[in-house]
């Protein structure tokens, strides 16, 4: 078993998207999500599809990697598709086997919802994870949320926690792999046996993992204190974020996309039901 | 005699991904016979990767690993049996300790083998002695041990499985000099008395010279040299090229030779150097 973490992975590059201000990318991603949910008919979906292709092209991320990041989604996609095909009722009956009735509308709905989920994922991962380092992302988020400091929310602390958590994901994955290997070398068996046996088989992995996570947390806290970290007050940043022309252009493009979708929705055709 | 053979073995981490790393490149090796084989190589040369191929923790990207002539991946369901036969102590094994007591932790491997209670108990005691741990530590939590004790407990955990072939990835790193000699000495002793094949990875030229019959030098995923101590350390310019070195005492012998005192070639251990010097000055042999 190999742990695969390409879902949510930064992919090095130097495209326009890579160089954008993380704040603009977060805003654009949120608006993009709204736009995706606005789309109701085939025309609107066609536009969405084009926008997703445009995003992938501009980001310069190889299509292979984008597709790979969607692997974990296959089960969800199949599940929602099946539910839609069997449960949705419509006007054009295609198959009728006893209590199973499949309508054309159900199939179209299933396809559109699958497309919607895929585009949602492509849009957000291209804007946020593939082209933005986790550190830049939390930086951007911290600055976007900084007005909330005024009402006493510990925005800096939250974003520091997030940065640290993100920083340690690869470390912990690697560590899990190492511990698993070491236990396998002693004949541990993670893939056979009853559910209870398999759950028990995880103990030899989880215990050392937790022990080392706590040890790392402890060491990190000491290291931060040694460098006089005291929290967000009075702290200046090494990288000050600047919004440039491209950042405005992209945000406007996404707004235009949303408007375009609203217009296209008016042309009717098959309408997505939810 | 148990034999491991690597046939055209390559291993690539993250095959097909943007940052794939070719850790091993077409390795062909015969490991086995009643010898202690040492692997050397600079950091990242692929030693740990090779070690993990020997007991099927990793599967070769291409090529075959044969144990007694049979491909270990012939029946992937039986790979666990291979792991009981080829015992691997991984690099930094102290992080694998997990059970409530040291005793239970060492018994983890034998338990997985499905041995009887008495047999397990006996093996745990033997393994603890082998690793030089005090029996009084058996009922402590492994997390209360010192770094060196943890290392020994982890070593005992693999020894307790009584593998036919023992593979150790830097077993002595981080131990004090006394502990280092003790552990390596015991491993050597075990190798001699059991007549099996022991494979050891180390960065210490001195250890290699002292304990190994055969040395394999890895460089950038390939086998750069393979031979006895004198064959390998004799090519020390090449060793320097791949980021390694020869034992300090070899330099001393070299300097002596330059100053007109020739104590002979093949000086790789302090013990041998001392006896050569003594015989040169007509003293008693040690
Ligand atoms: N889990 C992994 N994922 C990706 N790459 C890895 C992984 N483990 C090792 N590598 C890479 O494979 C190469 C060989 O690593 P390996 O651990 O075998 O080296 P090594 O000779 O044991 O080094 P060291 O002396 O530091 O222990 C290195 O380039 C390393 O970066
Ligand atoms: Mg290593």
mmCIF file of C-alpha atoms in Angstrom, chain A residues 52-273:
data_model
loop_
_atom_site.group_PDB
_atom_site.id
_atom_site.type_symbol
_atom_site.label_atom_id
_atom_site.label_comp_id
_atom_site.label_asym_id
_atom_site.label_seq_id
_atom_site.Cartn_x
_atom_site.Cartn_y
_atom_site.Cartn_z
ATOM 1 C CA UNK A 52 -12.272 24.812 -16.737
ATOM 2 C CA UNK A 53 -10.273 23.917 -19.852
ATOM 3 C CA UNK A 54 -9.094 27.512 -20.047
ATOM 4 C CA UNK A 55 -7.941 27.394 -16.423
ATOM 5 C CA UNK A 56 -6.002 24.162 -16.915
ATOM 6 C CA UNK A 57 -4.387 25.547 -20.048
ATOM 7 C CA UNK A 58 -3.388 28.823 -18.398
ATOM 8 C CA UNK A 59 -1.998 27.091 -15.318
ATOM 9 C CA UNK A 60 0.296 24.912 -17.407
ATOM 10 C CA UNK A 61 -0.393 21.918 -15.151
ATOM 11 C CA UNK A 62 -0.134 18.696 -17.177
ATOM 12 C CA UNK A 63 -3.586 17.222 -17.772
ATOM 13 C CA UNK A 64 -2.311 13.873 -16.489
ATOM 14 C CA UNK A 65 -1.703 15.336 -13.040
ATOM 15 C CA UNK A 66 -5.073 17.067 -12.946
ATOM 16 C CA UNK A 67 -6.796 13.804 -13.845
ATOM 17 C CA UNK A 68 -4.795 11.920 -11.269
ATOM 18 C CA UNK A 69 -5.895 14.292 -8.541
ATOM 19 C CA UNK A 70 -9.468 13.303 -9.324
ATOM 20 C CA UNK A 71 -8.945 9.605 -8.731
ATOM 21 C CA UNK A 72 -10.164 9.718 -5.117
ATOM 22 C CA UNK A 73 -13.377 11.260 -6.428
ATOM 23 C CA UNK A 74 -14.392 8.376 -8.668
ATOM 24 C CA UNK A 75 -16.374 6.596 -5.957
ATOM 25 C CA UNK A 76 -18.311 9.715 -5.002
ATOM 26 C CA UNK A 77 -19.021 10.404 -8.652
ATOM 27 C CA UNK A 78 -20.289 6.887 -9.286
ATOM 28 C CA UNK A 79 -22.391 6.987 -6.152
ATOM 29 C CA UNK A 80 -24.145 10.245 -6.974
ATOM 30 C CA UNK A 81 -24.571 9.187 -10.576
ATOM 31 C CA UNK A 82 -26.231 5.912 -9.593
ATOM 32 C CA UNK A 83 -28.546 7.630 -7.123
ATOM 33 C CA UNK A 84 -29.585 10.104 -9.768
ATOM 34 C CA UNK A 85 -30.163 7.535 -12.468
ATOM 35 C CA UNK A 86 -32.396 5.353 -10.309
ATOM 36 C CA UNK A 87 -34.248 7.867 -8.220
ATOM 37 C CA UNK A 88 -34.979 10.726 -10.499
ATOM 38 C CA UNK A 89 -38.291 10.738 -12.257
ATOM 39 C CA UNK A 90 -38.930 12.524 -15.495
ATOM 40 C CA UNK A 91 -41.042 12.414 -18.636
ATOM 41 C CA UNK A 92 -39.075 10.207 -20.996
ATOM 42 C CA UNK A 93 -39.092 6.656 -19.660
ATOM 43 C CA UNK A 94 -36.169 4.667 -21.080
ATOM 44 C CA UNK A 95 -36.081 1.443 -19.081
ATOM 45 C CA UNK A 96 -38.680 -0.096 -16.860
ATOM 46 C CA UNK A 97 -37.827 -3.311 -15.033
ATOM 47 C CA UNK A 98 -40.255 -3.909 -12.226
ATOM 48 C CA UNK A 99 -39.597 -1.262 -9.628
ATOM 49 C CA UNK A 100 -36.541 0.085 -11.469
ATOM 50 C CA UNK A 101 -37.387 2.920 -13.780
ATOM 51 C CA UNK A 102 -34.784 4.907 -15.604
ATOM 52 C CA UNK A 103 -35.667 8.204 -17.220
ATOM 53 C CA UNK A 104 -33.680 10.206 -19.759
ATOM 54 C CA UNK A 105 -33.806 13.154 -17.372
ATOM 55 C CA UNK A 106 -32.205 11.051 -14.683
ATOM 56 C CA UNK A 107 -29.286 10.191 -16.927
ATOM 57 C CA UNK A 108 -28.756 13.769 -18.026
ATOM 58 C CA UNK A 109 -29.004 14.926 -14.461
ATOM 59 C CA UNK A 110 -26.463 12.346 -13.365
ATOM 60 C CA UNK A 111 -24.032 13.442 -16.045
ATOM 61 C CA UNK A 112 -24.460 17.111 -15.267
ATOM 62 C CA UNK A 113 -23.945 16.586 -11.564
ATOM 63 C CA UNK A 114 -20.821 14.548 -12.203
ATOM 64 C CA UNK A 115 -19.546 17.300 -14.475
ATOM 65 C CA UNK A 116 -20.399 19.867 -11.846
ATOM 66 C CA UNK A 117 -18.403 18.046 -9.170
ATOM 67 C CA UNK A 118 -15.459 17.611 -11.524
ATOM 68 C CA UNK A 119 -15.439 21.264 -12.544
ATOM 69 C CA UNK A 120 -15.790 22.325 -8.941
ATOM 70 C CA UNK A 121 -12.722 20.330 -8.078
ATOM 71 C CA UNK A 122 -10.734 21.456 -11.112
ATOM 72 C CA UNK A 123 -11.551 25.111 -10.473
ATOM 73 C CA UNK A 124 -10.670 25.110 -6.800
ATOM 74 C CA UNK A 125 -7.557 22.942 -7.108
ATOM 75 C CA UNK A 126 -6.208 24.940 -10.046
ATOM 76 C CA UNK A 127 -6.726 28.240 -8.265
ATOM 77 C CA UNK A 128 -5.734 27.160 -4.798
ATOM 78 C CA UNK A 129 -3.689 24.001 -4.425
ATOM 79 C CA UNK A 130 -1.949 23.356 -7.730
ATOM 80 C CA UNK A 131 -0.714 26.895 -8.275
ATOM 81 C CA UNK A 132 -0.472 28.205 -4.726
ATOM 82 C CA UNK A 133 1.869 26.910 -2.062
ATOM 83 C CA UNK A 134 0.055 26.077 1.168
ATOM 84 C CA UNK A 135 2.070 28.757 2.919
ATOM 85 C CA UNK A 136 0.997 31.434 0.447
ATOM 86 C CA UNK A 137 -2.553 30.215 0.765
ATOM 87 C CA UNK A 138 -2.700 30.573 4.528
ATOM 88 C CA UNK A 139 -0.906 33.920 4.230
ATOM 89 C CA UNK A 140 -3.573 35.122 1.860
ATOM 90 C CA UNK A 141 -6.325 33.767 4.047
ATOM 91 C CA UNK A 142 -4.878 35.449 7.103
ATOM 92 C CA UNK A 143 -4.825 38.810 5.367
ATOM 93 C CA UNK A 144 -8.312 38.408 3.950
ATOM 94 C CA UNK A 145 -9.636 37.584 7.394
ATOM 95 C CA UNK A 146 -7.553 40.161 9.250
ATOM 96 C CA UNK A 147 -10.506 42.574 9.672
ATOM 97 C CA UNK A 148 -11.934 39.937 12.026
ATOM 98 C CA UNK A 149 -9.062 40.639 14.418
ATOM 99 C CA UNK A 150 -10.938 43.789 15.352
ATOM 100 C CA UNK A 151 -13.701 41.736 16.906
ATOM 101 C CA UNK A 152 -11.165 39.667 18.809
ATOM 102 C CA UNK A 153 -10.792 36.575 16.651
ATOM 103 C CA UNK A 154 -7.257 35.118 16.807
ATOM 104 C CA UNK A 155 -6.824 35.132 13.029
ATOM 105 C CA UNK A 156 -3.044 35.025 13.090
ATOM 106 C CA UNK A 157 -2.966 32.096 15.483
ATOM 107 C CA UNK A 158 -5.434 30.160 13.373
ATOM 108 C CA UNK A 159 -3.462 30.715 10.246
ATOM 109 C CA UNK A 160 -0.239 29.767 12.001
ATOM 110 C CA UNK A 161 -1.872 26.553 13.143
ATOM 111 C CA UNK A 162 -2.997 25.878 9.614
ATOM 112 C CA UNK A 163 0.445 26.585 8.191
ATOM 113 C CA UNK A 164 2.007 24.203 10.664
ATOM 114 C CA UNK A 165 -0.579 21.518 10.030
ATOM 115 C CA UNK A 166 -0.038 21.793 6.276
ATOM 116 C CA UNK A 167 3.700 21.784 6.724
ATOM 117 C CA UNK A 168 3.529 18.483 8.588
ATOM 118 C CA UNK A 169 1.225 16.558 6.282
ATOM 119 C CA UNK A 170 4.033 15.318 4.040
ATOM 120 C CA UNK A 171 6.248 14.627 7.039
ATOM 121 C CA UNK A 172 3.596 12.540 8.717
ATOM 122 C CA UNK A 173 2.738 10.681 5.529
ATOM 123 C CA UNK A 174 6.354 9.785 5.078
ATOM 124 C CA UNK A 175 6.587 8.749 8.678
ATOM 125 C CA UNK A 176 3.465 6.596 8.457
ATOM 126 C CA UNK A 177 4.979 4.842 5.480
ATOM 127 C CA UNK A 178 8.226 4.217 7.346
ATOM 128 C CA UNK A 179 6.498 2.853 10.414
ATOM 129 C CA UNK A 180 4.250 0.640 8.308
ATOM 130 C CA UNK A 181 7.288 -0.731 6.535
ATOM 131 C CA UNK A 182 9.066 -1.412 9.785
ATOM 132 C CA UNK A 183 6.071 -3.304 11.149
ATOM 133 C CA UNK A 184 5.632 -5.185 7.898
ATOM 134 C CA UNK A 185 9.232 -6.278 8.246
ATOM 135 C CA UNK A 186 8.142 -7.879 11.508
ATOM 136 C CA UNK A 187 5.307 -9.658 9.773
ATOM 137 C CA UNK A 188 2.469 -7.239 10.487
ATOM 138 C CA UNK A 189 -0.489 -7.860 8.241
ATOM 139 C CA UNK A 190 -2.765 -4.937 7.409
ATOM 140 C CA UNK A 191 -4.818 -6.368 4.614
ATOM 141 C CA UNK A 192 -6.360 -9.629 5.762
ATOM 142 C CA UNK A 193 -8.557 -10.697 8.640
ATOM 143 C CA UNK A 194 -11.859 -9.490 10.056
ATOM 144 C CA UNK A 195 -12.685 -5.844 10.520
ATOM 145 C CA UNK A 196 -11.754 -6.038 14.198
ATOM 146 C CA UNK A 197 -8.438 -7.701 13.395
ATOM 147 C CA UNK A 198 -7.641 -5.044 10.854
ATOM 148 C CA UNK A 199 -8.488 -2.277 13.272
ATOM 149 C CA UNK A 200 -6.206 -3.918 15.810
ATOM 150 C CA UNK A 201 -3.462 -4.173 13.226
ATOM 151 C CA UNK A 202 -3.407 -0.378 13.091
ATOM 152 C CA UNK A 203 -2.257 -0.046 16.695
ATOM 153 C CA UNK A 204 1.402 -0.735 15.850
ATOM 154 C CA UNK A 205 1.232 2.144 13.371
ATOM 155 C CA UNK A 206 -0.828 4.651 15.287
ATOM 156 C CA UNK A 207 1.040 4.483 18.574
ATOM 157 C CA UNK A 208 4.487 5.318 17.163
ATOM 158 C CA UNK A 209 2.891 7.890 14.869
ATOM 159 C CA UNK A 210 1.250 9.745 17.732
ATOM 160 C CA UNK A 211 4.339 9.522 19.867
ATOM 161 C CA UNK A 212 6.418 11.047 17.125
ATOM 162 C CA UNK A 213 3.801 13.688 16.287
ATOM 163 C CA UNK A 214 3.805 14.841 19.895
ATOM 164 C CA UNK A 215 7.575 14.808 19.977
ATOM 165 C CA UNK A 216 7.704 16.904 16.824
ATOM 166 C CA UNK A 217 5.130 19.356 18.174
ATOM 167 C CA UNK A 218 7.183 19.719 21.319
ATOM 168 C CA UNK A 219 10.392 20.306 19.422
ATOM 169 C CA UNK A 220 8.745 22.810 17.124
ATOM 170 C CA UNK A 221 7.291 24.753 20.040
ATOM 171 C CA UNK A 222 10.724 24.916 21.650
ATOM 172 C CA UNK A 223 12.334 26.002 18.411
ATOM 173 C CA UNK A 224 9.722 28.747 17.945
ATOM 174 C CA UNK A 225 10.163 29.988 21.484
ATOM 175 C CA UNK A 226 13.920 30.028 21.041
ATOM 176 C CA UNK A 227 13.323 32.441 18.193
ATOM 177 C CA UNK A 228 11.111 34.583 20.378
ATOM 178 C CA UNK A 229 7.812 33.834 18.703
ATOM 179 C CA UNK A 230 5.056 35.467 20.705
ATOM 180 C CA UNK A 231 2.110 35.482 18.327
ATOM 181 C CA UNK A 232 0.835 37.928 15.783
ATOM 182 C CA UNK A 233 1.029 41.269 17.570
ATOM 183 C CA UNK A 234 3.567 43.643 16.109
ATOM 184 C CA UNK A 235 4.825 41.063 13.661
ATOM 185 C CA UNK A 236 5.819 42.302 10.220
ATOM 186 C CA UNK A 237 5.929 40.041 7.186
ATOM 187 C CA UNK A 238 8.823 39.040 5.050
ATOM 188 C CA UNK A 239 6.702 38.752 1.919
ATOM 189 C CA UNK A 240 4.224 41.575 1.626
ATOM 190 C CA UNK A 241 1.433 40.685 -0.777
ATOM 191 C CA UNK A 242 0.752 42.992 -3.728
ATOM 192 C CA UNK A 243 -2.303 42.739 -5.919
ATOM 193 C CA UNK A 244 -1.417 43.389 -9.566
ATOM 194 C CA UNK A 245 -3.357 43.945 -12.777
ATOM 195 C CA UNK A 246 -3.646 40.210 -13.488
ATOM 196 C CA UNK A 247 -5.315 39.674 -10.133
ATOM 197 C CA UNK A 248 -8.096 42.118 -11.025
ATOM 198 C CA UNK A 249 -8.375 40.679 -14.520
ATOM 199 C CA UNK A 250 -8.963 37.172 -13.207
ATOM 200 C CA UNK A 251 -11.504 38.243 -10.630
ATOM 201 C CA UNK A 252 -13.395 40.174 -13.301
ATOM 202 C CA UNK A 253 -13.216 37.188 -15.656
ATOM 203 C CA UNK A 254 -14.785 34.947 -13.028
ATOM 204 C CA UNK A 255 -17.533 37.508 -12.410
ATOM 205 C CA UNK A 256 -18.100 37.655 -16.164
ATOM 206 C CA UNK A 257 -18.313 33.875 -16.197
ATOM 207 C CA UNK A 258 -21.015 34.001 -13.516
ATOM 208 C CA UNK A 259 -22.939 36.617 -15.475
ATOM 209 C CA UNK A 260 -22.592 34.606 -18.681
ATOM 210 C CA UNK A 261 -23.970 31.545 -16.934
ATOM 211 C CA UNK A 262 -26.968 33.483 -15.629
ATOM 212 C CA UNK A 263 -27.703 34.657 -19.160
ATOM 213 C CA UNK A 264 -27.322 31.204 -20.681
ATOM 214 C CA UNK A 265 -29.621 29.768 -18.023
ATOM 215 C CA UNK A 266 -32.415 31.755 -19.631
ATOM 216 C CA UNK A 267 -32.228 29.738 -22.846
ATOM 217 C CA UNK A 268 -33.948 26.747 -21.310
ATOM 218 C CA UNK A 269 -33.246 23.210 -22.451
ATOM 219 C CA UNK A 270 -32.782 20.454 -19.931
ATOM 220 C CA UNK A 271 -32.614 22.030 -16.517
ATOM 221 C CA UNK A 272 -30.578 20.553 -13.714
ATOM 222 C CA UNK A 273 -32.900 19.788 -10.843
#
